[in-house]
Coordinates of C-alpha atoms in Angstrom, one line a residue:
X1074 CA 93.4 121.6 219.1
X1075 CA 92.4 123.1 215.6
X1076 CA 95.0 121.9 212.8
X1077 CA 95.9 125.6 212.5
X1078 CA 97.0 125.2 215.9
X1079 CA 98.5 121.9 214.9
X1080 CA 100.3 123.1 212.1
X1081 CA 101.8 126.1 213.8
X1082 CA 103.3 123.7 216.5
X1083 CA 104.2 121.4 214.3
X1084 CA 107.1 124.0 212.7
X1085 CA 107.9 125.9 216.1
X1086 CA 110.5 124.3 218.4
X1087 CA 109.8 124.4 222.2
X1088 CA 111.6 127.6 222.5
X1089 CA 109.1 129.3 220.7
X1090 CA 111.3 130.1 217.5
X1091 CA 110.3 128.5 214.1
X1092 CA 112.2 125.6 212.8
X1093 CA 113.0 126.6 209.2
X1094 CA 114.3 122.6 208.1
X1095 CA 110.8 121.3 209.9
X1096 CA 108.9 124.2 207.7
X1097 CA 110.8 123.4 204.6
X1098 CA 110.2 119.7 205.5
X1099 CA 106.5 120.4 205.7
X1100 CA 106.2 122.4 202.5
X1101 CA 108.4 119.6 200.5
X1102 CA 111.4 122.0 199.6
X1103 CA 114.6 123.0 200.3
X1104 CA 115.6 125.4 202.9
X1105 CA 117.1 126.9 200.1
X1106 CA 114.1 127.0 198.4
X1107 CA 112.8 128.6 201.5
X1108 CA 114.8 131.1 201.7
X1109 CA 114.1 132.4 198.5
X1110 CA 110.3 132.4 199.0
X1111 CA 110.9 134.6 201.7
X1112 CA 113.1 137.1 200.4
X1113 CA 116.1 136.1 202.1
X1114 CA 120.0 134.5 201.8
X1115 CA 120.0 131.1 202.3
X1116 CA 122.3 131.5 205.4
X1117 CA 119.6 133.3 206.7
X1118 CA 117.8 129.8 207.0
X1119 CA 120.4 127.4 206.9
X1120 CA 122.7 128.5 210.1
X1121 CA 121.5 128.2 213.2
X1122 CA 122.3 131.4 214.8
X1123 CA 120.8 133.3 211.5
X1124 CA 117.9 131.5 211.9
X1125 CA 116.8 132.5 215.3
X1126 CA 117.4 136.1 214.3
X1127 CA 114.2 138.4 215.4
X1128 CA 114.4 139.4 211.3
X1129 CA 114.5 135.8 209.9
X1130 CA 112.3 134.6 212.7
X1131 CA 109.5 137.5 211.7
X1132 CA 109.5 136.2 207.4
X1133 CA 109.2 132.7 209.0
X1134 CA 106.2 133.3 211.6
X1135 CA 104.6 135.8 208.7
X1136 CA 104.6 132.4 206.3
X1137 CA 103.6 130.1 208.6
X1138 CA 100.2 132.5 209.5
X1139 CA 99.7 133.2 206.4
X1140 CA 99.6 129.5 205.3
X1141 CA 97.5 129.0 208.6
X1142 CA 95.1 131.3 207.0
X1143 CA 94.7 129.6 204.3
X1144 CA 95.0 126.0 204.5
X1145 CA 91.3 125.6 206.2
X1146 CA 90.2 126.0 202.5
X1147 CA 93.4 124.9 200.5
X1148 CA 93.3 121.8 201.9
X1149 CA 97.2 121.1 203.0
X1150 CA 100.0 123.0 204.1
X1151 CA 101.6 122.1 199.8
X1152 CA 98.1 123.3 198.6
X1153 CA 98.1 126.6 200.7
X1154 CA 101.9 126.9 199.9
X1155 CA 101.1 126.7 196.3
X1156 CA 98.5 129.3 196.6
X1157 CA 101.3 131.9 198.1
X1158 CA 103.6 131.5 195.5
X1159 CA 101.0 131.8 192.6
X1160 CA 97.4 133.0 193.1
X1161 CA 97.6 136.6 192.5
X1162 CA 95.8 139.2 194.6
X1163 CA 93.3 141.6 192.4
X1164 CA 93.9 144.3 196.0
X1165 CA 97.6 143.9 195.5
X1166 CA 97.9 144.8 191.6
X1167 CA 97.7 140.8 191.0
X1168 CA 100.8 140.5 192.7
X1169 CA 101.1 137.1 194.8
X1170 CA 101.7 136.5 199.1
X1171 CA 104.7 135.7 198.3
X1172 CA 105.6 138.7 196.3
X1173 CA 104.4 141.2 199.1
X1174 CA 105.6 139.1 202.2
X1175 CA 109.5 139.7 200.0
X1176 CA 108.3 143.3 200.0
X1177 CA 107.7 143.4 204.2
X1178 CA 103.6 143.4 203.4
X1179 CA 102.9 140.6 205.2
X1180 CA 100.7 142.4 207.5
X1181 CA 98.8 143.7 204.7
X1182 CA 98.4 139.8 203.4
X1183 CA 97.1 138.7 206.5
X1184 CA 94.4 141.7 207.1
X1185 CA 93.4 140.8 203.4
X1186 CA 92.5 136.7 204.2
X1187 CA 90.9 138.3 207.4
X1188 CA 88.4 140.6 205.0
X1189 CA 88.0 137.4 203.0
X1190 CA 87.4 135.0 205.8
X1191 CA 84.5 137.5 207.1
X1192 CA 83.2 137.4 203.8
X1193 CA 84.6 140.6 202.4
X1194 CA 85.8 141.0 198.7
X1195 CA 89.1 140.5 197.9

């Protein structure tokens, strides 16, 4: 199993849905913190029942790829984490992952690291 793998499973409960307290755990903040980081109310992470919402479950699966992405050549979940929240993107105006996964432009995110990980420019 590749530690992409790993680390997806790691934050997903058997159901299938993503556990926002173990992704928070994993990233060494708050689910608070969380929620911010991805655009959305802290209930939206905190309660149960808001959590497994098909909208708070979609921020929280677009995270946890896009960190998946990226940790092979961050070097931790925290290192890829930080790279979200600050390394900004010269295709995107400068503007960081996180800015543009608050924005609902995750997908564009993720087929950015793909052009990079085939060698394309960023």
């Amino acid at each position: 199993m590749s530690d992409m793998t790993s680390f997806l499973q790691d934050t997903a409960t058997p159901d299938g849905l993503i556990a926002a307290d173990r992704l928070s755990s994993m990233l060494h903040i708050t689910r608070a913190e969380l929620a911010v980081t991805l655009g959305l109310s802290r209930d939206a992470v905190a309660k149960a029942t808001r959590a497994a919402a098909p909208a708070t479950q979609s921020r929280l699966r677009d995270i946890v790829e896009i960190l998946n992405r990226v940790r092979p050549w961050a070097g931790s979940p925290q290192q890829a984490f930080a790279w979200y929240r600050s390394q900004p993107l010269p295709s995107f105006g400068d503007q960081t992952a996180e800015a543009l996964v608050k924005e609902g432009r995750a997908e564009a995110v993720k087929r950015y690291l793909d052009r990079v990980a085939v060698g394309g420019y960023a």
